[in-house]
Structures are given as C-alpha cells and as structure tokens.
C-alpha positions as CSV (number, residue, x, y, z in Angstrom):
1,X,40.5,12.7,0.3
2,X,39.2,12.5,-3.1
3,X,36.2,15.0,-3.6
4,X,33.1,14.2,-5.5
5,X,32.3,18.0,-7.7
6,X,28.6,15.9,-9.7
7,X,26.9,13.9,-7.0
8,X,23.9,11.8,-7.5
9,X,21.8,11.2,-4.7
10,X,18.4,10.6,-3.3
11,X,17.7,13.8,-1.6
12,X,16.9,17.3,-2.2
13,X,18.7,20.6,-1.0
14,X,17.0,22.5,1.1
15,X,17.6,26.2,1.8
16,X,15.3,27.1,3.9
17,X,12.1,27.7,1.5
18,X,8.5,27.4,2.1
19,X,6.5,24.5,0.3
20,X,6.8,25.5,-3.5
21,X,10.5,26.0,-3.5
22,X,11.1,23.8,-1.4
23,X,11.7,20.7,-3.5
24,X,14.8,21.5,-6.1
25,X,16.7,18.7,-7.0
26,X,20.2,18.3,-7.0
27,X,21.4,18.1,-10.5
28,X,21.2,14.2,-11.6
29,X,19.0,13.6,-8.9
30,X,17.3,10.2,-9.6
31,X,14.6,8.3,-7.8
32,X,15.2,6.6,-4.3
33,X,13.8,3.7,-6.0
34,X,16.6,3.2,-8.5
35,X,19.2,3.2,-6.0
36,X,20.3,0.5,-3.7
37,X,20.9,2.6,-0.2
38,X,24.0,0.0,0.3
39,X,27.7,1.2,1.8
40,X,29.1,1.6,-1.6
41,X,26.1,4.6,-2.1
42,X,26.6,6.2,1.1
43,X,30.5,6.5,0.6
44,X,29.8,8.5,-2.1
45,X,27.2,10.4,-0.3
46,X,30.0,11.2,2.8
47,X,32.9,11.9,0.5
48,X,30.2,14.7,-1.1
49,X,29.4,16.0,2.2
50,X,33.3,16.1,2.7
51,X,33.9,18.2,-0.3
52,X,31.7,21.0,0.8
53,X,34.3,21.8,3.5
54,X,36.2,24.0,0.7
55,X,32.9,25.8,0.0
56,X,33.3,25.5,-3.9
57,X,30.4,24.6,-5.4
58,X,30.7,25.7,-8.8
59,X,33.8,27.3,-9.3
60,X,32.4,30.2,-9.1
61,X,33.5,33.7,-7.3
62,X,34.3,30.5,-4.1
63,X,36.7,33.3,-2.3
64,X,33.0,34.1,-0.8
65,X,32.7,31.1,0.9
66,X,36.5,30.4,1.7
67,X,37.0,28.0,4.2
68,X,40.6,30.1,5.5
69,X,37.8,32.9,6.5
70,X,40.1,35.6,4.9
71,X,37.0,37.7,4.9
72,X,34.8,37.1,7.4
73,X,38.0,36.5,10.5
74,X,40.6,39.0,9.0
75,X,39.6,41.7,6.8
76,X,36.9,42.4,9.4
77,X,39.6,42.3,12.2
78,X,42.5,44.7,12.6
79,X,45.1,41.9,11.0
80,X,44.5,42.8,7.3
81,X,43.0,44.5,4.3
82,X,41.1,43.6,1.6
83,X,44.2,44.9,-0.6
84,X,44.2,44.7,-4.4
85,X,43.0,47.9,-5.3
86,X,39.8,49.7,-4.4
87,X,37.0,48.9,-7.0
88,X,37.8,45.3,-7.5
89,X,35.6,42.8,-5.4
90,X,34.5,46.2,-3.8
91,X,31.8,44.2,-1.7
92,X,34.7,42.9,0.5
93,X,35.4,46.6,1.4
94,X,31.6,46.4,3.3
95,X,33.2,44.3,5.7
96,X,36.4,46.2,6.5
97,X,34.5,49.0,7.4
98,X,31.7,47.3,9.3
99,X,28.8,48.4,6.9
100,X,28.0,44.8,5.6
101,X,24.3,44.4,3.9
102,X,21.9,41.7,3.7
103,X,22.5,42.3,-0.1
104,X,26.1,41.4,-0.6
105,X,26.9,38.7,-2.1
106,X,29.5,37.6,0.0
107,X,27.8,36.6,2.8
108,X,24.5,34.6,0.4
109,X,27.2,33.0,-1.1
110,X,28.5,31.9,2.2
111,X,25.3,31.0,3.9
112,X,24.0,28.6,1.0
113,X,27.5,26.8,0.9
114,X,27.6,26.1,4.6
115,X,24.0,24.9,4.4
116,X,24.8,22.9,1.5
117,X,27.4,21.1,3.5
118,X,24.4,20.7,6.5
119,X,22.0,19.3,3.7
120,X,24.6,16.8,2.4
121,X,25.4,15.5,5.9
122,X,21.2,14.9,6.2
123,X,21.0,13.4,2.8
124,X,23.8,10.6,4.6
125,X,21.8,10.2,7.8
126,X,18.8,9.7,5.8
127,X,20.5,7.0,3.4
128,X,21.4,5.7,6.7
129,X,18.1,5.4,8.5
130,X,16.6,4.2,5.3
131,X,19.2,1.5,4.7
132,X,19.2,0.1,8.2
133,X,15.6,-0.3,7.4
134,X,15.6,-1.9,4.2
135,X,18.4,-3.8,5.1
136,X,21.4,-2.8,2.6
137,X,23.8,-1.5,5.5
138,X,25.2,-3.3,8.5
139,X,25.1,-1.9,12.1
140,X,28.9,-1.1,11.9
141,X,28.4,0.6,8.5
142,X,25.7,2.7,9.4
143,X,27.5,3.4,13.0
144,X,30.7,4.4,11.0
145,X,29.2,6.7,8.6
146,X,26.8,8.1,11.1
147,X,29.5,9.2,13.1
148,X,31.1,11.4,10.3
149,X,28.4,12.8,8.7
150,X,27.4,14.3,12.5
151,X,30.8,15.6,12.6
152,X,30.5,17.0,9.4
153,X,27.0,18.5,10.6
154,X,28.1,20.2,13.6
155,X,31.2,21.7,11.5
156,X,29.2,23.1,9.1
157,X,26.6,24.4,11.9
158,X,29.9,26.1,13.7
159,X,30.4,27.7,10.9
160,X,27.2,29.0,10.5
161,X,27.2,29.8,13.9
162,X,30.0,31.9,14.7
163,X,29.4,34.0,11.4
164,X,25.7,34.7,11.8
165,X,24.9,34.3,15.1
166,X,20.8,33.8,15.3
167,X,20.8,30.6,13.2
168,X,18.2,27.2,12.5
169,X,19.7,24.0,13.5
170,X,18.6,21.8,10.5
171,X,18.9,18.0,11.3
172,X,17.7,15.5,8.8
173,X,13.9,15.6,9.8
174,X,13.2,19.4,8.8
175,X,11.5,19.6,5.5
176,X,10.1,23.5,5.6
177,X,12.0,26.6,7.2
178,X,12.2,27.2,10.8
179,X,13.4,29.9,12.9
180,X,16.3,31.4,14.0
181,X,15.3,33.3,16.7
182,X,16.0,32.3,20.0
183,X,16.5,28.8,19.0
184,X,19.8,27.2,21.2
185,X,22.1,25.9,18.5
186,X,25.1,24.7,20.7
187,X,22.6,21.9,22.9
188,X,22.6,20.1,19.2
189,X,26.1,21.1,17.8
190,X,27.7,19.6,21.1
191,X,25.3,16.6,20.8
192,X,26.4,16.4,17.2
193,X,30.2,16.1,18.2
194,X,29.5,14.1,21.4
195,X,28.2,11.2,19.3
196,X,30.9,11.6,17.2
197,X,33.5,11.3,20.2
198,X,31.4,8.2,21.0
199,X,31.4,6.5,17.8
200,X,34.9,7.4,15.6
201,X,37.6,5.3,15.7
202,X,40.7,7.1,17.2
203,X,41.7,7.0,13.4
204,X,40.3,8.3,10.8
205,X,38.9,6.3,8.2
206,X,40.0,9.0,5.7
207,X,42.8,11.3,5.1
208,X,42.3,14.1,7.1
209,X,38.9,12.5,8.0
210,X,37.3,13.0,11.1
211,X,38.5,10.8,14.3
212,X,37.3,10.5,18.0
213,X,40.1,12.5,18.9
214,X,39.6,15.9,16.4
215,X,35.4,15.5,17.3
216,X,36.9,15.8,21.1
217,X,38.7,19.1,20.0
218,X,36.4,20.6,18.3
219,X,33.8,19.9,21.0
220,X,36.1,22.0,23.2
221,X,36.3,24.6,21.2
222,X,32.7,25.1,20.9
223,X,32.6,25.4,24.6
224,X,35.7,28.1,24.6
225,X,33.2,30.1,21.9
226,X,30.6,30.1,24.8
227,X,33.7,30.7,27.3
228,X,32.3,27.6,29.1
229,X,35.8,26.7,30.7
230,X,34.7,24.0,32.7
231,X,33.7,21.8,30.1
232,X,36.0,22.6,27.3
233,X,38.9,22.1,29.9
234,X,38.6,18.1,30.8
235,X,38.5,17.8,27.1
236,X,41.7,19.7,26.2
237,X,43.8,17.9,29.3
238,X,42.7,14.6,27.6
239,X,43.4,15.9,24.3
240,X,47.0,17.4,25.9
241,X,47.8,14.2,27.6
242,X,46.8,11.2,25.8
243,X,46.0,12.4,22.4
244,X,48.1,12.0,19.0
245,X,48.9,16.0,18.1
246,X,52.2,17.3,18.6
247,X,53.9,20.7,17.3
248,X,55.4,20.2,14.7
249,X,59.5,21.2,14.8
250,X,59.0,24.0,12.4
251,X,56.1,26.9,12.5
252,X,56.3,27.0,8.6
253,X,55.4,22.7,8.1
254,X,52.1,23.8,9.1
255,X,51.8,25.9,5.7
256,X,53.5,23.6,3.2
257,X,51.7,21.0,0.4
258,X,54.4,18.7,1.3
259,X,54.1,18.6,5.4
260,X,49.8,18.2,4.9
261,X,48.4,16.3,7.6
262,X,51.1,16.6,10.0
263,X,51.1,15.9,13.8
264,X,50.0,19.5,15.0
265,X,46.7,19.3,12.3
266,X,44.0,18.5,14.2
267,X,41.4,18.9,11.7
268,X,41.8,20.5,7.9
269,X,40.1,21.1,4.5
270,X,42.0,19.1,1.9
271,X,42.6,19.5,-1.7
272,X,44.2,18.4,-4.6
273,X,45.2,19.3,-8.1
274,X,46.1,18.5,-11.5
275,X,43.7,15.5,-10.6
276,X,41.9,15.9,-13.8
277,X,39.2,17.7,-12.2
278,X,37.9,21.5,-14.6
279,X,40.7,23.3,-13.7
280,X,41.7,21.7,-10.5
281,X,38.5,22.4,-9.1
282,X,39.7,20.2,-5.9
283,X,42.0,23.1,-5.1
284,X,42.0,25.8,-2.9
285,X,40.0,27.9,-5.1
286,X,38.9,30.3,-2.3
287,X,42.3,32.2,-1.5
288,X,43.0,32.2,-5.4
289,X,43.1,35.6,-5.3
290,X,45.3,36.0,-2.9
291,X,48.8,36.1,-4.1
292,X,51.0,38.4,-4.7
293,X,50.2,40.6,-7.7
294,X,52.6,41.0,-10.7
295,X,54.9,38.0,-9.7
296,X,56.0,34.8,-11.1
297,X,53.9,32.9,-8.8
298,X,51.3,31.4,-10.4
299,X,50.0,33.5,-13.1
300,X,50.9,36.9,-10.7
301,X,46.6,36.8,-9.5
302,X,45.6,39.3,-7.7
303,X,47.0,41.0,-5.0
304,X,44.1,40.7,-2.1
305,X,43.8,39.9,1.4
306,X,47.4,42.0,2.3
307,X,48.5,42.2,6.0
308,X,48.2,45.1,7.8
309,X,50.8,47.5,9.6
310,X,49.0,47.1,12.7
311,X,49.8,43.0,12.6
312,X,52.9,43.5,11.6
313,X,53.9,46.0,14.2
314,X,53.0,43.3,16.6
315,X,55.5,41.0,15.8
316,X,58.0,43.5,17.5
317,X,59.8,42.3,20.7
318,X,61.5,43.8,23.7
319,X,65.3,42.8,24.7
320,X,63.8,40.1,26.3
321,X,61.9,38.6,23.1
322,X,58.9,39.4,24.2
323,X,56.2,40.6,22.3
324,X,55.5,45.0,23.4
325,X,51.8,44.2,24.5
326,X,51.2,47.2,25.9
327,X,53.8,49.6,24.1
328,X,53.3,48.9,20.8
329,X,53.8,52.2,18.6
330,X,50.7,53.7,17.4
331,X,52.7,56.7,15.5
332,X,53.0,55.6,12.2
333,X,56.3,57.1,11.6
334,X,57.5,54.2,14.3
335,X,56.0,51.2,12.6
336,X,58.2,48.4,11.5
337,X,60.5,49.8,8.2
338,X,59.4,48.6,5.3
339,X,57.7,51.3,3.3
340,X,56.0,53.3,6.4
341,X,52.3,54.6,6.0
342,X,53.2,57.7,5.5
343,X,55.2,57.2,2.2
344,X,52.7,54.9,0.6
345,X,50.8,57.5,-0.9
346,X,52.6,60.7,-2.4
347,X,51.0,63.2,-5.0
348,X,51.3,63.7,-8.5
349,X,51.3,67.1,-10.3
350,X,47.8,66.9,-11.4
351,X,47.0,66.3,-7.7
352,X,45.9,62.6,-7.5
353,X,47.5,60.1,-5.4
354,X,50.4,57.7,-6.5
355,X,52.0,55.1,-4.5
356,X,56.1,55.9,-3.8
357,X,59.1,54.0,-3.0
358,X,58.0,51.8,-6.0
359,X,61.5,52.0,-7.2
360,X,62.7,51.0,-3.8
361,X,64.9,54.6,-3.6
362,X,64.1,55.3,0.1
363,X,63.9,51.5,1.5
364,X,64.9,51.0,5.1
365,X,64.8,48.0,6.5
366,X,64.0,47.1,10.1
367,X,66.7,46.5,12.3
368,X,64.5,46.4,15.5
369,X,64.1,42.8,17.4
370,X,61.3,40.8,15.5
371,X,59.3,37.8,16.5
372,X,60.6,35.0,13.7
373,X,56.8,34.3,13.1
374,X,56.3,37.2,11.0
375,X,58.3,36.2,8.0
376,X,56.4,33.6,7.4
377,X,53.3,35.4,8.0
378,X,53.7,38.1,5.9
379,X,56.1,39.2,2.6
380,X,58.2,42.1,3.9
381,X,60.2,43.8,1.3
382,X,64.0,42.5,1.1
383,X,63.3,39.1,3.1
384,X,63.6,36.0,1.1
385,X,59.9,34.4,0.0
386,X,59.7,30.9,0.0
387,X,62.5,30.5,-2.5
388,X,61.0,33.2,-4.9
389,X,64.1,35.5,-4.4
390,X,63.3,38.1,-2.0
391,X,59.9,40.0,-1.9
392,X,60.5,43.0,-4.0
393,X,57.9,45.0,-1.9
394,X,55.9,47.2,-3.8
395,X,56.9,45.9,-7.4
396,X,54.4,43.0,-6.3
397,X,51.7,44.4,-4.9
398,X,48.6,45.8,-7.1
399,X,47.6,48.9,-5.4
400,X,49.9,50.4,-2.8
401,X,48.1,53.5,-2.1
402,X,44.6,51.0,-1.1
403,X,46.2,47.9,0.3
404,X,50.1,48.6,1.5
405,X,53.2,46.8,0.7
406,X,52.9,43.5,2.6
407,X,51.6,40.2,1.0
408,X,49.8,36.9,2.8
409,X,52.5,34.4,2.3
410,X,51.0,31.7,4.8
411,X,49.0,30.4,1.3
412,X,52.2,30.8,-1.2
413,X,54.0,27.5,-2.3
414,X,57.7,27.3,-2.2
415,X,59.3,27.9,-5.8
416,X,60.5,24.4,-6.0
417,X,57.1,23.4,-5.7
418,X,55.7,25.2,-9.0
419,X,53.7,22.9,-11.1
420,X,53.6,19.9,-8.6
421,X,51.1,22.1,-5.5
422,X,49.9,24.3,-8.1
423,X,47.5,23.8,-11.1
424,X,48.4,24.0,-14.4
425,X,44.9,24.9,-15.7
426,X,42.7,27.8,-15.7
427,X,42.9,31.2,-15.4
428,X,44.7,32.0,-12.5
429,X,47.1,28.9,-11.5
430,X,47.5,29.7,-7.7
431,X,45.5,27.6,-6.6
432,X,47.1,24.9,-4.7
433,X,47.2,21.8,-2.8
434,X,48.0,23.6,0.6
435,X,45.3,22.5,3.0
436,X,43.7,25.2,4.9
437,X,43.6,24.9,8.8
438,X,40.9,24.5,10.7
439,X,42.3,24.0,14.2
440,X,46.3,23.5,14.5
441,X,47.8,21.8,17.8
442,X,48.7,25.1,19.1
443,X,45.8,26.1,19.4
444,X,44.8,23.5,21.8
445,X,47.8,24.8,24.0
446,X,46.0,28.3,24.1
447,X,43.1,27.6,24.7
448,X,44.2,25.5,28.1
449,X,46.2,28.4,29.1
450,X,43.5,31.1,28.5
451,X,41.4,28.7,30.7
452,X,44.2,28.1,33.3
453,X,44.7,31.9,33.8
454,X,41.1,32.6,34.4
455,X,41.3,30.0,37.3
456,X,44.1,31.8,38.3
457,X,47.3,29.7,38.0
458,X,49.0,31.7,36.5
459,X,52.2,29.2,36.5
460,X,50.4,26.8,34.3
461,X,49.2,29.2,31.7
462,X,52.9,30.2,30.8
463,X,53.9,26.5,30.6
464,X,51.3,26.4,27.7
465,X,52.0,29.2,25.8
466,X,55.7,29.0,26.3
467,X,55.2,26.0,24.8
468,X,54.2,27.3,21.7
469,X,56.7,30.1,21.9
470,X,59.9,27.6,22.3
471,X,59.0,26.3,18.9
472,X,59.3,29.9,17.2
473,X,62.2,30.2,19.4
474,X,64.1,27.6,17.0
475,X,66.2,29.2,15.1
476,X,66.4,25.8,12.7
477,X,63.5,27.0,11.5
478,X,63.7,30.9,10.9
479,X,63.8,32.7,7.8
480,X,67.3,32.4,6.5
481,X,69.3,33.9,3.5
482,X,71.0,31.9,1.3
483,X,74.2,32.4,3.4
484,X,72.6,30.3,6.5
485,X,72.3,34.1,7.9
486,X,68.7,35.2,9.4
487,X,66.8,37.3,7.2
488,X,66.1,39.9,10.3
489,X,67.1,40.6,13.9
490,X,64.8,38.1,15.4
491,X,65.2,37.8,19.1
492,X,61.7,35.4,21.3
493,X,62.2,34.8,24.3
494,X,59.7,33.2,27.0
495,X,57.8,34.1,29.9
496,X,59.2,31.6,32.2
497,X,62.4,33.0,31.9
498,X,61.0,36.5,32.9
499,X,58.9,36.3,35.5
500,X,56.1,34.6,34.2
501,X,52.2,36.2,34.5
502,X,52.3,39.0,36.7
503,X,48.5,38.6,37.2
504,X,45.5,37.1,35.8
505,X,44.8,40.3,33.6
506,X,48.3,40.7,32.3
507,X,48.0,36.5,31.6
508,X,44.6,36.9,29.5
509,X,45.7,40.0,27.6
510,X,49.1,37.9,26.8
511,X,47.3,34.5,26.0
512,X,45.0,36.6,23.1
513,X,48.2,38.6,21.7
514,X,50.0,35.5,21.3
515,X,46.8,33.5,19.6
516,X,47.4,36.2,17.4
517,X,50.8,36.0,16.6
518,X,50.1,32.4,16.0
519,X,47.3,31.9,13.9
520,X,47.5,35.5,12.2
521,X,45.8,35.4,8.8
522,X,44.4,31.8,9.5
523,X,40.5,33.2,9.7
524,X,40.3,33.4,13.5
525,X,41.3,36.5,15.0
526,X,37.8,38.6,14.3
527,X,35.9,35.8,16.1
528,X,38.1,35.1,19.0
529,X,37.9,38.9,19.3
530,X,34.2,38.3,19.5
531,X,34.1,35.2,22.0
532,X,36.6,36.9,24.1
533,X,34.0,40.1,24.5
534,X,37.4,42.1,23.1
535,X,36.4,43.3,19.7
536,X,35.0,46.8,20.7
537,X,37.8,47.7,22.4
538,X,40.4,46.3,20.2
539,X,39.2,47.3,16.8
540,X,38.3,50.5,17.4
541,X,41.3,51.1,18.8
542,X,43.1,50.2,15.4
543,X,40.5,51.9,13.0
544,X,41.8,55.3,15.5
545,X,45.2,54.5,14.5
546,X,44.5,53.5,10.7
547,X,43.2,57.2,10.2
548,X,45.7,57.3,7.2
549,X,43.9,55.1,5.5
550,X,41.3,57.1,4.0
551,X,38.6,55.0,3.3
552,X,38.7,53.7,7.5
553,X,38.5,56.8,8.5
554,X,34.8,57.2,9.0
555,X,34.6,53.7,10.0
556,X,33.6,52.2,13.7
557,X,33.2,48.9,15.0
558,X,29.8,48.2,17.0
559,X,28.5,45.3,19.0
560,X,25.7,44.5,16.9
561,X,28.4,43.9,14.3
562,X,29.6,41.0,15.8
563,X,27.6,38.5,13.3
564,X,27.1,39.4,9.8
565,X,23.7,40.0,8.0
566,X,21.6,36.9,7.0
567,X,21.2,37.3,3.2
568,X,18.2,38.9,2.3
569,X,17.7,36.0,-0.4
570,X,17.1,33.5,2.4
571,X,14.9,35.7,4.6
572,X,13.1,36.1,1.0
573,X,12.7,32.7,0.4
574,X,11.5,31.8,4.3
575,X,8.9,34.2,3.2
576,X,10.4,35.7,6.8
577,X,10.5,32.8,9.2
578,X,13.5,33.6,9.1
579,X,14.5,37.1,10.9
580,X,17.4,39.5,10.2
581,X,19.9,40.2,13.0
582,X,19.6,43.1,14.9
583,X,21.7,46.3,13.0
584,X,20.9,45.4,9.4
C-alpha cells in the first residue's frame, strides 16, 4: 500500500483542545471550497489514514509510537529489556520499571499519533457525508470507503484503548474535548468493526487493506480483551471454518519481506523502501533501533529492545517436547547457556563493572531440549542468524552489563536480502520492508482454545493449540547449519500425544505460555498479561527473579499500572476535561 507522508485535505487535526487551539491546520490545508470531495479526493484521504498505522509522522524519534509495541507490550512485560546501554533513550527505562510519568515523551508521542490516525479516519467520513450531499460520490463509493475508514477508526481507538485505558471515543462530530472518564469505548469500537464486517468485501480493496473477514477478527479480539467469550467465540469458529487464513508451513515466513501478506496475516502495518520517499520514510522506522549493535546489518544501529533470560528460559522443553510450565529454573546459574547472568558483569581493578565472556573464552552452549521457536525469536550466541554467519554473542551487542547477550531477530532481514528490504538512505539503514504484525492466524487458534478451556472441553482446546505447535514441530523449518544439521537440540512435542489438559486450570495456564512462545516480542504479551487479570502475578514474579539486574531490583509491578499515563500535554491542552489515570 503506497503511503501518503504531505496530505492535503479539508479538515483540521484535533487533539483534544479547547476552542482557541482547537483549529490547527494540517500543513497545506486548503479551503473545502477548492476541492471537489469526489472518489479520487477521498482515496487520498484513506490511503493517509492508512499511513498512520506505522505511527511515523515526521520521522522523528517514531520508535515512540511503534506500531510492533516493543515498548509499551515487551519492555514493560517480563519478555525483554530496553537493552542498548543505560543512558541512551533512558525514558524507555520508566517503563521497565513501572515508574512511567505523564511527562515522558514516549507515551505524548504515542497518544498524538494514534489520535492522528482517529482524526484522519473522521476527516474521510466527513468527505464522505459531505460528498454524498453535494453529489460528487456514488452510494457504492461512499459505502466502500466508509467501511475502511471505520476499520481504520476502531484500530486506532484499540490502540488507544488497551494502552491508556480511560480514553474519549472521537467520531467525526466532536469538535471540542470530551471526557474520558467513565465513558464506554468498546459499545463504539465494536460498532465501528461491526459495520465494517457489514460493508467490506471479503477482499480487500488494498494490499494488506482491510476485508470483511480481518474486521470479523479483530471484532473478536476486542471481545477476548473484555474476556467476553460468548461473543468473540461465534466469530472465531466462522473465522476458523470458513475464512481465508491458514498457517503458514514455516514459523519464520511470518517474519520475512519476501513472505508479506501471507495466508496466516490477518491484518498488518505495511511498508516500503527505496521508494523515493526522505530516507525511506515508508519503512519501519519504529524498530530502527533495534538491531543488533556493532554488526554488518544495516549500519550496526543500536542495540535496543534485547530479549530477556526469563523468555528465553521458556523455550526449554521436557523429554516429551513440552514446554516446563511449572518447572522452569528460576536460579540463574540454570538458565539456558549462552553467557549466564552471572558472568555478564565482572569487575575491573578500579572497581567498576565490565561485561565478560566478550572474547567468547568461557562460552557453553546449551545442550538441553529447546522449543525450535526460539532461534528465530531471539540471536543466541553460536546459532546461525538469518544468513549473517552465526551470532557472535556479545561482540554484537552494545551494553552487556545493561541489556544481556541476546538480540530481537524477529525484525532482522536475511543477508541475501541487504539492499533490496533495507534502505539505502539515512542514518541508520535498518529500516526495512518487513511488515509488522498486528494479528497472525495463530492467534486466532489461541484465542478459541483459551475460550474452549474456560467452557471446559478441554479436548478441544488442545486440538487448537496443538495446532499451532505441529507447525514448530516441522523440522523443514528449524534453524539449520549449513550442513543441513539443527543449530540446537530442539525436541516439541504435543499435548495430544500426552495426555492432553489435565484440567481447566492446567489448560488456561498452558494456552497463555504458549501465546507466549508464539507471538514473543510481537507487542502483545504485557497486554494479554493484563486482559487475562495475570500481570501481578506474573511480573512480579520475574522482577523477584531478575534481582541481578541492578536497576529492577527496586522495581514492582502494581494494578494501577496496567495502563500508562495520559500525557500531561493533552490533559494541558483539555484545560483538564481530560483526567489522568489513577497512580500518576
């Protein structure tokens, strides 16, 4: 989908001021009168409310507002750190530890890109009603467009949703600021994706655009972030049944440039590059920084957003190939071999910390049964990285001592891919043209079983995740060496073939693990914490265990920190219609 960056358009972007701020114009903004409100106009006007999806809208500092959620859903959860080392983008560090203000600019940067994408999608509706009237649009033009930017609406009010909580629902009619305090935001988000369902063709209109059948799925998974099981689950049968997704063969297709848009995307932010745009602008600029550090990828930027031991650890399996659940270590000197916790930091003679094992003298690697998922989850030191040679381990990563020696490698293009996925211009050339997942086809598998296990069949719930599991169970499509050899001792198995469920606890607890293992460092796994009522228990439970880090060590985890601060800008410029969540 080819984004529009300078859009010219009829409307003004509202963020939630009172009456003297409320009118800025959009840059280029021109008169209604001067523009005929015909298809042609409105195209533009969708494809703008389209681009917003990669929350880049000026090139600027965009890992804020990155669409993956590397901040908000992982660095906040117990799947990863902000890495890199400590000072730089210290505001990220706010989150790990759960002390988040309404000052950072992390989370204003966030807010006015989502609402952006809400004011675009108004702008179209407005076009809309205003060309149906003067007569420039057809029916079925207005019906088609319509139907996306509502989509596109209740996206962007999801977003806003499960990151802040207590939130406005802006449709096309507000023209001052409203509040946000017990105000019901689902009623109008489901609406928004019901007429959707109603009025998209089966196929999109648009690469990667929205369809009847992605608007069905996503209205589902608002209900499963209300844990309304009844009516997400009609919707996911349908969607399981009769719909067009599929897994795809290999786990690794669904993180490859050259596999976009497969059968198992449901819905996903799009880019491109080298498209002529400033410095591929149409890229995924939000996870530029998250590549490993010192390397020939790209130009070696900058080392963030690096797994954690915990996640890794939970790739582990039994003899039976399945995942240790409830006996997973929580010693560090049992964690999977790499470079263990306790020899990332050693002392030098004038007392301050250095990282060790730089020099890979004392490297061990793990030998211990491994779910094949994790290799191309994370970079583990000696196992072969997307044709990059294998990961040299700490030689790659920019701070041991702050972020450990494990890199994302979900985002990293394959080496014969350099200069084709990847820009050529600007100053760091990782960004690339791998789209960024908003909801994969397995996903909708998990969700049905989570919902079958809480009605108690127990048989059906393993069908679906076993499902999912038989596809990592492919060894076609593990991490091999370049003698056709696997790059660990990987050994899944599935819970049909031992003993299934062994009760409706067991079954829940099993269903969240492996929506972990699946969609680890995808942006997810703090909010499904949070919907599933889990994230007490489960993250403070890893910040006891991360006590080796130094700066978690003071750190808890606390209900009220379940959605982030409003930025104090907005609350500003409301002149305080807008309230602050509870804990800030």
């Amino acid at each position: 989908m080819k984004k529009i960056i300078t859009i010219i358009t009829v409307f003004t972007i509202v963020f939630f001021s009172c009456e003297d701020e409320l009118n800025v114009p959009v840059q280029s903004a021109i008169s209604g009168d001067e523009v005929p409100l015909n298809a042609a106009f409105i195209e533009t006007q969708v494809v703008a409310a389209y681009a917003m999806l990669d929350g880049n809208r000026d090139n600027e500092n965009v890992w804020r507002a990155a669409p993956s959620n590397w901040v908000y859903g992982e660095v906040t959860s117990d799947n990863a750190y902000k890495g890199s080392d400590a000072g730089d983008q210290s505001e990220i560090t706010a989150f790990e530890t759960y002390a988040g203000a309404p000052q950072n600019s992390y989370v204003d940067y966030k807010w006015i890109s989502v609402f952006e994408g809400v004011a675009r999608t108004n702008g179209v509706i407005n076009s809309i009603n205003k060309g149906i009237a003067a007569g420039t649009i057809t029916a079925a033009e207005a019906n088609d467009f319509m139907a996306e930017a509502r989509f596109l609406r209740a996206h962007y009010h999801f977003e806003a949703k499960k990151i802040w909580g207590n939130i406005p629902f802006v449709d096309e009619t507000i023209t001052q600021s409203i509040t946000n305090v017990d105000v019901d935001v689902w009623t109008p988000i489901e609406i928004d994706f019901q007429y959707a369902i109603d009025n998209l063709p089966e196929e999109s209109r648009r690469v990667g655009g929205a369809n009847s059948w992605n608007a069905k799925v996503y209205l589902a998974k608002a209900h499963m972030y209300q844990l309304d099981y009844d009516a997400a689950k009609p919707l996911l049968d349908d969607v399981i049944n009769s719909g067009p997704y599929s897994l795809n063969t290999f786990f690794h297709d669904n993180f490859d440039a050259d596999t976009n848009n497969s059968t198992e995307s449901v819905f996903a932010v799009q880019y491109a590059v080298n498209d002529g745009s400033n410095d591929s602008s149409n890229g995924n600029y939000g996870d530029i920084l998250n590549h490993p550090h010192n390397s020939p990828i790209g130009a070696g930027c900058c080392g963030f957003f690096q797994p954690s031991h915990d996640l890794v650890n939970a790739y582990l399996t039994d003899a039976s190939g399945l995942p240790l659940i409830r006996n997973l270590p929580t010693d560090p000197a049992n964690y999977v071999k790499n470079v263990d916790p306790s020899d990332i930091i050693g002392t030098d003679t004038d007392g301050s910390s250095i990282p060790r094992n730089r020099d890979n003298d004392s490297f061990v690697s793990e030998t211990r049964n491994l779910d094949p998922r994790l290799d191309w989850t994370v970079g583990r030191k000696g196992i072969p990285f997307n044709g990059w040679g294998d990961f040299p381990g700490l030689a790659w990563t920019r701070d041991p001592a702050n972020g450990g020696p494990y890199v994302s490698k979900k985002i990293v293009y394959r080496a014969d891919q350099q200069g084709t996925v990847n820009t050529a211009t600007g100053w760091a050339t990782t960004v690339n043209a791998i789209n960024t997942n908003i909801i994969r086809f397995s996903e909708v598998l998990l969700w049905r079983a989570e919902i079958a296990a809480d009605e108690g069949d127990l048989g059906t719930a393993v069908t679906y995740v076993d499902r999912v599991r038989a596809r990592a169970a492919n060894p076609a499509g593990w991490v091999k060496r370049d003698d056709g050899t696997d790059a660990a001792n990987y050994v899944i198995g599935l819970y049909a073939d031992n003993g299934g469920f062994s009760d409706i606890d067991f079954a829940q607890e099993a269903i969240l693990f492996e929506y972990r293992l699946e969609t680890a460092l995808e942006g997810h796994r703090f909010f499904d914490l949070v919907r599933r009522k889990k994230a007490d228990q489960v993250l403070n439970g890893y910040l006891t265990r991360e006590q080796f880090r130094s700066y978690l060590s003071s750190a808890t985890y606390a209900d009220t920190k379940s959605i982030f601060p409003i930025p104090q800008s907005v609350i500003d410029l409301s002149k305080g219609v807008i309230k602050q969540n509870t804990g800030y």
